[in-house]
mmCIF file of C-alpha atoms in Angstrom:
data_model
loop_
_atom_site.group_PDB
_atom_site.id
_atom_site.type_symbol
_atom_site.label_atom_id
_atom_site.label_comp_id
_atom_site.label_asym_id
_atom_site.label_seq_id
_atom_site.Cartn_x
_atom_site.Cartn_y
_atom_site.Cartn_z
ATOM 1 C CA UNK E 1497 0.000 0.000 0.000
ATOM 2 C CA UNK E 1498 1.226 3.536 -0.586
ATOM 3 C CA UNK E 1499 -0.291 6.065 1.822
ATOM 4 C CA UNK E 1500 -0.385 9.665 0.616
ATOM 5 C CA UNK E 1501 0.696 11.161 3.922
ATOM 6 C CA UNK E 1502 4.375 11.458 4.768
ATOM 7 C CA UNK E 1503 3.935 11.005 8.561
ATOM 8 C CA UNK E 1504 5.177 7.723 10.070
ATOM 9 C CA UNK E 1505 2.645 4.934 9.727
ATOM 10 C CA UNK E 1506 2.711 1.566 11.470
ATOM 11 C CA UNK E 1507 4.134 -1.351 9.569
ATOM 12 C CA UNK E 1508 1.601 -4.090 9.003
ATOM 13 C CA UNK E 1509 2.401 -6.787 11.611
ATOM 14 C CA UNK E 1510 3.452 -9.963 9.829
ATOM 15 C CA UNK E 1511 2.105 -12.175 12.633
ATOM 16 C CA UNK E 1512 -1.443 -10.812 12.324
ATOM 17 C CA UNK E 1513 -3.509 -13.426 10.474
ATOM 18 C CA UNK E 1514 -7.069 -12.763 11.609
ATOM 19 C CA UNK E 1515 -9.762 -11.717 9.154
ATOM 20 C CA UNK E 1516 -12.494 -11.180 11.761
ATOM 21 C CA UNK E 1517 -12.583 -9.589 15.228
ATOM 22 C CA UNK E 1518 -15.327 -11.430 17.085
ATOM 23 C CA UNK E 1519 -14.167 -11.634 20.708
ATOM 24 C CA UNK E 1520 -11.230 -11.254 23.069
ATOM 25 C CA UNK E 1521 -11.546 -14.787 24.409
ATOM 26 C CA UNK E 1522 -9.794 -16.197 21.343
ATOM 27 C CA UNK E 1523 -7.156 -13.463 20.984
ATOM 28 C CA UNK E 1524 -3.695 -14.074 22.381
ATOM 29 C CA UNK E 1525 -1.929 -11.551 24.612
ATOM 30 C CA UNK E 1526 0.360 -10.755 21.678
ATOM 31 C CA UNK E 1527 -2.608 -10.032 19.397
ATOM 32 C CA UNK E 1528 -4.189 -7.777 22.014
ATOM 33 C CA UNK E 1529 -0.943 -5.831 22.411
ATOM 34 C CA UNK E 1530 -0.698 -5.559 18.618
ATOM 35 C CA UNK E 1531 -4.114 -3.887 18.473
ATOM 36 C CA UNK E 1532 -3.185 -1.521 21.318
ATOM 37 C CA UNK E 1533 0.152 -0.568 19.734
ATOM 38 C CA UNK E 1534 -1.433 -0.103 16.321
ATOM 39 C CA UNK E 1535 -4.138 2.104 17.815
ATOM 40 C CA UNK E 1536 -1.517 4.355 19.412
ATOM 41 C CA UNK E 1537 0.452 4.591 16.168
ATOM 42 C CA UNK E 1538 -2.559 5.305 13.965
ATOM 43 C CA UNK E 1539 -3.907 7.890 16.373
ATOM 44 C CA UNK E 1540 -0.571 9.712 16.397
ATOM 45 C CA UNK E 1541 -0.241 9.490 12.622
ATOM 46 C CA UNK E 1542 -3.722 10.910 12.110
ATOM 47 C CA UNK E 1543 -3.088 13.732 14.563
ATOM 48 C CA UNK E 1544 0.232 14.579 12.954
ATOM 49 C CA UNK E 1545 -1.220 14.528 9.453
ATOM 50 C CA UNK E 1546 -4.206 16.656 10.426
ATOM 51 C CA UNK E 1547 -6.205 14.938 7.720
ATOM 52 C CA UNK E 1548 -7.586 11.561 6.694
ATOM 53 C CA UNK E 1549 -5.067 8.806 6.176
ATOM 54 C CA UNK E 1550 -5.320 6.840 2.939
ATOM 55 C CA UNK E 1551 -4.652 3.373 4.362
ATOM 56 C CA UNK E 1552 -8.125 2.099 3.452
ATOM 57 C CA UNK E 1553 -8.845 4.352 0.504
ATOM 58 C CA UNK E 1554 -11.285 2.658 -1.869
ATOM 59 C CA UNK E 1555 -12.607 0.295 0.834
ATOM 60 C CA UNK E 1556 -16.167 0.331 2.149
ATOM 61 C CA UNK E 1557 -17.266 -0.439 5.713
ATOM 62 C CA UNK E 1558 -20.922 -1.223 6.523
ATOM 63 C CA UNK E 1559 -22.287 -0.558 10.012
ATOM 64 C CA UNK E 1560 -25.023 -3.160 10.436
ATOM 65 C CA UNK E 1561 -26.678 -2.245 13.735
ATOM 66 C CA UNK E 1562 -29.763 -4.012 15.076
ATOM 67 C CA UNK E 1563 -29.520 -2.268 18.461
ATOM 68 C CA UNK E 1564 -29.376 1.397 19.395
ATOM 69 C CA UNK E 1565 -25.918 2.861 19.735
ATOM 70 C CA UNK E 1566 -24.347 6.291 20.062
ATOM 71 C CA UNK E 1567 -20.687 5.843 20.926
ATOM 72 C CA UNK E 1568 -19.867 2.603 19.160
ATOM 73 C CA UNK E 1569 -21.609 3.350 15.886
ATOM 74 C CA UNK E 1570 -20.258 6.880 15.518
ATOM 75 C CA UNK E 1571 -16.838 5.714 16.652
ATOM 76 C CA UNK E 1572 -16.639 3.010 13.972
ATOM 77 C CA UNK E 1573 -17.896 5.445 11.348
ATOM 78 C CA UNK E 1574 -15.287 8.061 12.272
ATOM 79 C CA UNK E 1575 -12.552 5.436 12.439
ATOM 80 C CA UNK E 1576 -13.348 4.212 8.922
ATOM 81 C CA UNK E 1577 -13.406 7.741 7.520
ATOM 82 C CA UNK E 1578 -10.117 8.681 9.192
ATOM 83 C CA UNK E 1579 -8.545 5.773 7.325
ATOM 84 C CA UNK E 1580 -9.997 6.967 4.025
ATOM 85 C CA UNK E 1581 -12.742 4.329 3.732
ATOM 86 C CA UNK E 1582 -16.350 4.890 2.689
ATOM 87 C CA UNK E 1583 -19.157 3.863 5.039
ATOM 88 C CA UNK E 1584 -22.695 2.514 4.751
ATOM 89 C CA UNK E 1585 -25.018 2.997 7.714
ATOM 90 C CA UNK E 1586 -27.777 0.403 8.275
ATOM 91 C CA UNK E 1587 -30.473 0.310 10.951
ATOM 92 C CA UNK E 1588 -33.024 -2.468 11.211
ATOM 93 C CA UNK E 1589 -35.853 0.031 11.671
ATOM 94 C CA UNK E 1590 -37.155 1.285 8.349
ATOM 95 C CA UNK E 1591 -35.343 -1.464 6.413
ATOM 96 C CA UNK E 1592 -36.405 -4.693 4.678
ATOM 97 C CA UNK E 1593 -36.142 -6.409 8.065
ATOM 98 C CA UNK E 1594 -39.677 -5.132 8.691
ATOM 99 C CA UNK E 1595 -40.735 -7.103 5.582
ATOM 100 C CA UNK E 1596 -39.363 -10.352 6.962
ATOM 101 C CA UNK E 1597 -35.828 -10.393 5.569
ATOM 102 C CA UNK E 1598 -33.458 -12.424 7.739
ATOM 103 C CA UNK E 1599 -30.299 -11.120 9.402
ATOM 104 C CA UNK E 1600 -28.081 -13.244 7.163
ATOM 105 C CA UNK E 1601 -29.905 -12.289 3.944
ATOM 106 C CA UNK E 1602 -29.691 -8.611 4.826
ATOM 107 C CA UNK E 1603 -25.973 -8.893 5.528
ATOM 108 C CA UNK E 1604 -25.325 -10.827 2.314
ATOM 109 C CA UNK E 1605 -27.296 -8.245 0.332
ATOM 110 C CA UNK E 1606 -25.170 -5.442 1.745
ATOM 111 C CA UNK E 1607 -21.990 -7.421 1.115
ATOM 112 C CA UNK E 1608 -23.050 -7.868 -2.526
ATOM 113 C CA UNK E 1609 -22.898 -4.090 -2.893
ATOM 114 C CA UNK E 1610 -19.122 -4.345 -2.662
ATOM 115 C CA UNK E 1611 -18.598 -4.013 1.056
ATOM 116 C CA UNK E 1612 -15.186 -5.017 2.444
ATOM 117 C CA UNK E 1613 -16.151 -5.244 6.125
ATOM 118 C CA UNK E 1614 -19.333 -5.484 8.173
ATOM 119 C CA UNK E 1615 -19.454 -4.069 11.693
ATOM 120 C CA UNK E 1616 -22.429 -5.621 13.419
ATOM 121 C CA UNK E 1617 -24.365 -5.224 16.666
ATOM 122 C CA UNK E 1618 -27.237 -7.529 17.561
ATOM 123 C CA UNK E 1619 -29.188 -8.441 20.691
ATOM 124 C CA UNK E 1620 -28.544 -12.170 20.201
ATOM 125 C CA UNK E 1621 -25.251 -13.650 21.478
ATOM 126 C CA UNK E 1622 -23.191 -15.328 18.765
ATOM 127 C CA UNK E 1623 -24.644 -13.454 15.796
ATOM 128 C CA UNK E 1624 -21.319 -12.013 14.709
ATOM 129 C CA UNK E 1625 -19.768 -15.494 14.747
ATOM 130 C CA UNK E 1626 -22.696 -16.735 12.652
ATOM 131 C CA UNK E 1627 -22.250 -13.885 10.203
ATOM 132 C CA UNK E 1628 -18.561 -14.658 9.800
ATOM 133 C CA UNK E 1629 -19.537 -18.130 8.595
ATOM 134 C CA UNK E 1630 -21.770 -16.734 5.853
ATOM 135 C CA UNK E 1631 -19.853 -13.695 4.566
ATOM 136 C CA UNK E 1632 -16.621 -13.494 2.596
ATOM 137 C CA UNK E 1633 -15.755 -10.038 3.879
ATOM 138 C CA UNK E 1634 -14.354 -9.136 7.308
ATOM 139 C CA UNK E 1635 -16.739 -9.124 10.278
ATOM 140 C CA UNK E 1636 -16.305 -7.035 13.423
ATOM 141 C CA UNK E 1637 -18.390 -7.692 16.512
ATOM 142 C CA UNK E 1638 -19.711 -4.388 17.885
ATOM 143 C CA UNK E 1639 -21.667 -6.171 20.621
ATOM 144 C CA UNK E 1640 -23.635 -9.419 20.502
ATOM 145 C CA UNK E 1641 -26.188 -9.579 23.272
ATOM 146 C CA UNK E 1642 -24.564 -10.240 26.636
ATOM 147 C CA UNK E 1643 -21.667 -12.173 25.062
ATOM 148 C CA UNK E 1644 -18.807 -9.839 24.096
ATOM 149 C CA UNK E 1645 -17.938 -6.319 22.982
ATOM 150 C CA UNK E 1646 -14.289 -6.732 21.992
ATOM 151 C CA UNK E 1647 -13.493 -3.185 20.846
ATOM 152 C CA UNK E 1648 -14.961 -1.798 24.100
ATOM 153 C CA UNK E 1649 -12.713 -4.152 26.045
ATOM 154 C CA UNK E 1650 -9.709 -3.082 23.985
ATOM 155 C CA UNK E 1651 -10.362 0.634 24.406
ATOM 156 C CA UNK E 1652 -10.781 0.164 28.160
ATOM 157 C CA UNK E 1653 -7.466 -1.684 28.329
ATOM 158 C CA UNK E 1654 -5.745 0.922 26.155
ATOM 159 C CA UNK E 1655 -6.958 3.668 28.495
ATOM 160 C CA UNK E 1656 -5.577 1.873 31.552
ATOM 161 C CA UNK E 1657 -2.253 1.236 29.801
ATOM 162 C CA UNK E 1658 -1.943 4.908 28.865
ATOM 163 C CA UNK E 1659 -2.567 5.921 32.468
ATOM 164 C CA UNK E 1660 -0.501 3.264 34.205
ATOM 165 C CA UNK E 1661 2.006 2.126 31.590
ATOM 166 C CA UNK E 1662 1.180 -1.559 32.110
ATOM 167 C CA UNK E 1663 -1.669 -3.812 33.149
ATOM 168 C CA UNK E 1664 0.593 -6.263 34.909
ATOM 169 C CA UNK E 1665 -0.176 -6.508 38.625
ATOM 170 C CA UNK E 1666 -3.014 -3.980 38.641
ATOM 171 C CA UNK E 1667 -6.284 -4.765 40.384
ATOM 172 C CA UNK E 1668 -9.279 -3.848 38.263
ATOM 173 C CA UNK E 1669 -12.813 -4.070 39.632
ATOM 174 C CA UNK E 1670 -15.804 -4.361 37.318
ATOM 175 C CA UNK E 1671 -18.777 -3.122 39.307
ATOM 176 C CA UNK E 1672 -22.439 -3.492 38.468
ATOM 177 C CA UNK E 1673 -24.480 -5.648 36.117
ATOM 178 C CA UNK E 1674 -21.923 -8.337 35.337
ATOM 179 C CA UNK E 1675 -24.528 -10.923 34.411
ATOM 180 C CA UNK E 1676 -25.780 -9.033 31.364
ATOM 181 C CA UNK E 1677 -22.622 -7.181 30.413
ATOM 182 C CA UNK E 1678 -20.800 -7.991 27.186
ATOM 183 C CA UNK E 1679 -18.250 -5.356 28.204
ATOM 184 C CA UNK E 1680 -17.493 -7.297 31.391
ATOM 185 C CA UNK E 1681 -16.713 -10.485 29.476
ATOM 186 C CA UNK E 1682 -14.395 -8.763 27.015
ATOM 187 C CA UNK E 1683 -12.681 -6.875 29.846
ATOM 188 C CA UNK E 1684 -12.162 -10.059 31.839
ATOM 189 C CA UNK E 1685 -10.543 -11.944 28.950
ATOM 190 C CA UNK E 1686 -8.304 -9.055 27.963
ATOM 191 C CA UNK E 1687 -7.290 -7.927 31.453
ATOM 192 C CA UNK E 1688 -6.374 -11.415 32.644
ATOM 193 C CA UNK E 1689 -4.285 -12.106 29.539
ATOM 194 C CA UNK E 1690 -2.266 -8.931 30.172
ATOM 195 C CA UNK E 1691 -1.584 -9.773 33.802
ATOM 196 C CA UNK E 1692 -4.201 -7.792 35.740
ATOM 197 C CA UNK E 1693 -6.159 -9.117 38.704
ATOM 198 C CA UNK E 1694 -9.902 -8.798 38.164
ATOM 199 C CA UNK E 1695 -12.691 -8.471 40.740
ATOM 200 C CA UNK E 1696 -16.333 -8.547 39.705
ATOM 201 C CA UNK E 1697 -18.571 -6.810 42.223
ATOM 202 C CA UNK E 1698 -22.295 -6.288 42.525
ATOM 203 C CA UNK E 1699 -25.494 -7.734 43.995
ATOM 204 C CA UNK E 1700 -25.587 -11.530 44.165
ATOM 205 C CA UNK E 1701 -28.436 -11.456 41.660
ATOM 206 C CA UNK E 1702 -26.092 -9.900 39.093
ATOM 207 C CA UNK E 1703 -22.749 -11.426 40.149
ATOM 208 C CA UNK E 1704 -22.955 -15.136 40.837
ATOM 209 C CA UNK E 1705 -20.202 -17.466 42.025
ATOM 210 C CA UNK E 1706 -19.958 -18.957 38.533
ATOM 211 C CA UNK E 1707 -17.747 -16.018 37.551
ATOM 212 C CA UNK E 1708 -14.959 -17.550 39.609
ATOM 213 C CA UNK E 1709 -14.563 -20.090 36.804
ATOM 214 C CA UNK E 1710 -13.297 -17.209 34.641
ATOM 215 C CA UNK E 1711 -10.394 -16.786 37.047
ATOM 216 C CA UNK E 1712 -11.709 -13.650 38.740
ATOM 217 C CA UNK E 1713 -12.618 -12.797 42.342
ATOM 218 C CA UNK E 1714 -16.304 -12.388 43.139
ATOM 219 C CA UNK E 1715 -17.349 -9.737 45.656
ATOM 220 C CA UNK E 1716 -20.638 -8.251 46.795
ATOM 221 C CA UNK E 1717 -19.330 -5.484 49.069
ATOM 222 C CA UNK E 1718 -17.783 -2.560 47.195
ATOM 223 C CA UNK E 1719 -16.569 -0.860 50.356
ATOM 224 C CA UNK E 1720 -14.629 -3.974 51.341
ATOM 225 C CA UNK E 1721 -12.665 -4.245 48.085
ATOM 226 C CA UNK E 1722 -12.255 -0.516 47.404
ATOM 227 C CA UNK E 1723 -8.866 -0.047 49.166
ATOM 228 C CA UNK E 1724 -7.323 -2.762 46.955
ATOM 229 C CA UNK E 1725 -8.508 -1.386 43.607
ATOM 230 C CA UNK E 1726 -6.333 0.504 41.118
ATOM 231 C CA UNK E 1727 -9.175 0.834 38.620
ATOM 232 C CA UNK E 1728 -12.965 0.841 38.934
ATOM 233 C CA UNK E 1729 -14.970 0.222 35.773
ATOM 234 C CA UNK E 1730 -18.599 1.058 36.592
ATOM 235 C CA UNK E 1731 -21.029 -0.859 34.402
ATOM 236 C CA UNK E 1732 -24.568 0.237 33.661
ATOM 237 C CA UNK E 1733 -27.513 -1.726 35.012
ATOM 238 C CA UNK E 1734 -29.061 -3.165 31.854
ATOM 239 C CA UNK E 1735 -32.738 -3.185 32.744
ATOM 240 C CA UNK E 1736 -33.616 -3.858 29.100
ATOM 241 C CA UNK E 1737 -32.052 -7.346 29.334
ATOM 242 C CA UNK E 1738 -33.720 -8.304 32.633
ATOM 243 C CA UNK E 1739 -37.091 -9.975 33.118
ATOM 244 C CA UNK E 1740 -37.329 -8.988 36.774
ATOM 245 C CA UNK E 1741 -35.706 -6.233 38.830
ATOM 246 C CA UNK E 1742 -32.559 -7.709 40.421
ATOM 247 C CA UNK E 1743 -32.638 -5.461 43.523
ATOM 248 C CA UNK E 1744 -35.362 -3.742 45.572
ATOM 249 C CA UNK E 1745 -34.779 -0.218 44.261
ATOM 250 C CA UNK E 1746 -32.395 1.951 42.278
ATOM 251 C CA UNK E 1747 -31.902 4.043 45.406
ATOM 252 C CA UNK E 1748 -30.699 1.005 47.330
ATOM 253 C CA UNK E 1749 -28.374 -0.014 44.506
ATOM 254 C CA UNK E 1750 -26.870 3.464 44.422
ATOM 255 C CA UNK E 1751 -26.386 3.387 48.181
ATOM 256 C CA UNK E 1752 -24.423 0.129 47.998
ATOM 257 C CA UNK E 1753 -22.572 0.373 44.683
ATOM 258 C CA UNK E 1754 -22.479 3.912 43.289
ATOM 259 C CA UNK E 1755 -19.087 5.578 43.262
ATOM 260 C CA UNK E 1756 -19.417 8.847 45.134
ATOM 261 C CA UNK E 1757 -17.243 11.404 46.900
ATOM 262 C CA UNK E 1758 -17.302 9.535 50.224
ATOM 263 C CA UNK E 1759 -16.041 6.354 48.600
ATOM 264 C CA UNK E 1760 -13.392 8.346 46.704
ATOM 265 C CA UNK E 1761 -11.929 9.370 50.078
ATOM 266 C CA UNK E 1762 -11.442 5.694 50.946
ATOM 267 C CA UNK E 1763 -9.878 4.777 47.591
ATOM 268 C CA UNK E 1764 -6.263 4.751 46.479
ATOM 269 C CA UNK E 1765 -5.093 8.308 45.755
ATOM 270 C CA UNK E 1766 -4.495 7.531 42.082
ATOM 271 C CA UNK E 1767 -7.523 5.344 41.424
ATOM 272 C CA UNK E 1768 -8.905 5.432 37.879
ATOM 273 C CA UNK E 1769 -12.648 5.792 37.387
ATOM 274 C CA UNK E 1770 -13.999 4.317 34.177
ATOM 275 C CA UNK E 1771 -17.405 3.654 32.623
ATOM 276 C CA UNK E 1772 -18.217 2.227 29.193
ATOM 277 C CA UNK E 1773 -21.311 4.408 28.926
ATOM 278 C CA UNK E 1774 -23.944 5.444 28.713
ATOM 279 C CA UNK E 1775 -23.569 6.528 32.341
ATOM 280 C CA UNK E 1776 -26.538 6.960 34.623
ATOM 281 C CA UNK E 1777 -25.604 9.801 36.918
ATOM 282 C CA UNK E 1778 -26.671 9.108 40.470
ATOM 283 C CA UNK E 1779 -27.050 5.356 39.862
ATOM 284 C CA UNK E 1780 -23.620 3.855 39.088
ATOM 285 C CA UNK E 1781 -21.684 7.058 39.583
ATOM 286 C CA UNK E 1782 -22.185 10.450 41.212
ATOM 287 C CA UNK E 1783 -21.887 13.475 38.897
ATOM 288 C CA UNK E 1784 -18.895 14.962 40.741
ATOM 289 C CA UNK E 1785 -17.008 11.668 40.364
ATOM 290 C CA UNK E 1786 -17.954 11.270 36.693
ATOM 291 C CA UNK E 1787 -16.610 14.756 35.994
ATOM 292 C CA UNK E 1788 -13.798 14.634 38.551
ATOM 293 C CA UNK E 1789 -10.022 14.418 38.140
ATOM 294 C CA UNK E 1790 -9.883 10.623 38.489
ATOM 295 C CA UNK E 1791 -12.385 10.043 35.701
ATOM 296 C CA UNK E 1792 -11.080 8.881 32.307
ATOM 297 C CA UNK E 1793 -14.507 8.324 30.814
ATOM 298 C CA UNK E 1794 -14.058 10.783 27.951
ATOM 299 C CA UNK E 1795 -10.559 9.448 27.286
ATOM 300 C CA UNK E 1796 -12.216 6.065 26.801
ATOM 301 C CA UNK E 1797 -14.470 7.586 24.147
ATOM 302 C CA UNK E 1798 -11.501 9.145 22.353
ATOM 303 C CA UNK E 1799 -9.583 5.875 22.502
ATOM 304 C CA UNK E 1800 -12.571 4.107 20.983
ATOM 305 C CA UNK E 1801 -11.845 5.714 17.627
ATOM 306 C CA UNK E 1802 -8.175 4.743 17.784
ATOM 307 C CA UNK E 1803 -8.970 1.123 18.665
ATOM 308 C CA UNK E 1804 -11.503 0.870 15.854
ATOM 309 C CA UNK E 1805 -9.056 2.374 13.387
ATOM 310 C CA UNK E 1806 -6.585 -0.301 14.439
ATOM 311 C CA UNK E 1807 -9.136 -3.097 14.185
ATOM 312 C CA UNK E 1808 -10.302 -2.087 10.706
ATOM 313 C CA UNK E 1809 -6.788 -1.605 9.385
ATOM 314 C CA UNK E 1810 -5.482 -4.864 10.808
ATOM 315 C CA UNK E 1811 -8.415 -6.804 9.354
ATOM 316 C CA UNK E 1812 -8.609 -5.059 5.982
ATOM 317 C CA UNK E 1813 -4.942 -4.166 5.615
ATOM 318 C CA UNK E 1814 -4.148 -7.819 5.224
ATOM 319 C CA UNK E 1815 -6.329 -8.080 2.122
ATOM 320 C CA UNK E 1816 -4.942 -4.796 0.801
ATOM 321 C CA UNK E 1817 -1.442 -6.141 1.186
ATOM 322 C CA UNK E 1818 -2.362 -9.433 -0.421
ATOM 323 C CA UNK E 1819 -3.981 -7.656 -3.332
ATOM 324 C CA UNK E 1820 -0.834 -5.613 -3.817
ATOM 325 C CA UNK E 1821 1.200 -8.792 -3.765
ATOM 326 C CA UNK E 1822 -1.014 -10.287 -6.457
ATOM 327 C CA UNK E 1823 -2.591 -12.848 -4.166
ATOM 328 C CA UNK E 1824 -6.236 -13.335 -3.358
ATOM 329 C CA UNK E 1825 -7.842 -10.559 -1.327
ATOM 330 C CA UNK E 1826 -10.198 -13.013 0.321
ATOM 331 C CA UNK E 1827 -7.766 -15.463 1.910
ATOM 332 C CA UNK E 1828 -6.705 -15.773 5.529
ATOM 333 C CA UNK E 1829 -8.243 -17.372 8.530
#
């Protein structure tokens, strides 16, 4: 490939062989670090250039979203455009889905328009894996039910690494609705592989003992674990995925698990406060903590674009390179 800009660009990593990004469970520590390093390099190159990079010029990315999204969808769209790619935006509402068209048929129809990658979000776990079996183009999981949200996990990890230099030996607590959180699963896989200790904390109805099989500590008392934590990632209560209310009241939940100024006084002086968003002020986090000096919530949003640039380039750059070399653009694993 021959980018137009003269600023330093990352070399395509020879060891990267993946054509889809579906989860963090199957990624190795080396692959996770490759995405993080590539995100840093692409972000710096874009900032230095002050304009779009041409790494994916001529490529088209389709955002196939069957669930509402603000951060993830816009982040993927911006990431694609900053790499010079074109984008197609699809929402299930107002589409042929209302006429009975299946998820797979819709995706294959969009792919037939010359799409090189499909970024998909769906309420059903495993849908991105299913799509990868039916499409020839690259597939990126932007959230599949309560299963995984790999780019959210990667941007969370990148944010911690930027703040602390390394994940190794840190204690990271995921607090809140672990049972229904795809972000929690991706965080757990990624954090453990990079050497962090992970605690999942919340009401017993949302954090069962089964999570210990993931290799994490289970806790139900935030105040008890708080002095040990280097990072708190406060997850939203996902009422839309619950059949019954898992605790007596939101007020009680906030009393037991919300991060507020009193709990900040009992935390480590350099504790990081994170949230994947959207945040519910007064439920998982008090406004003064969300906007306070320990909060890196907006840095997470910024890093989301960098991580998605890295993901798209790593997945599509392989086919670009192969095409340049005269080999098939549809090979790989």
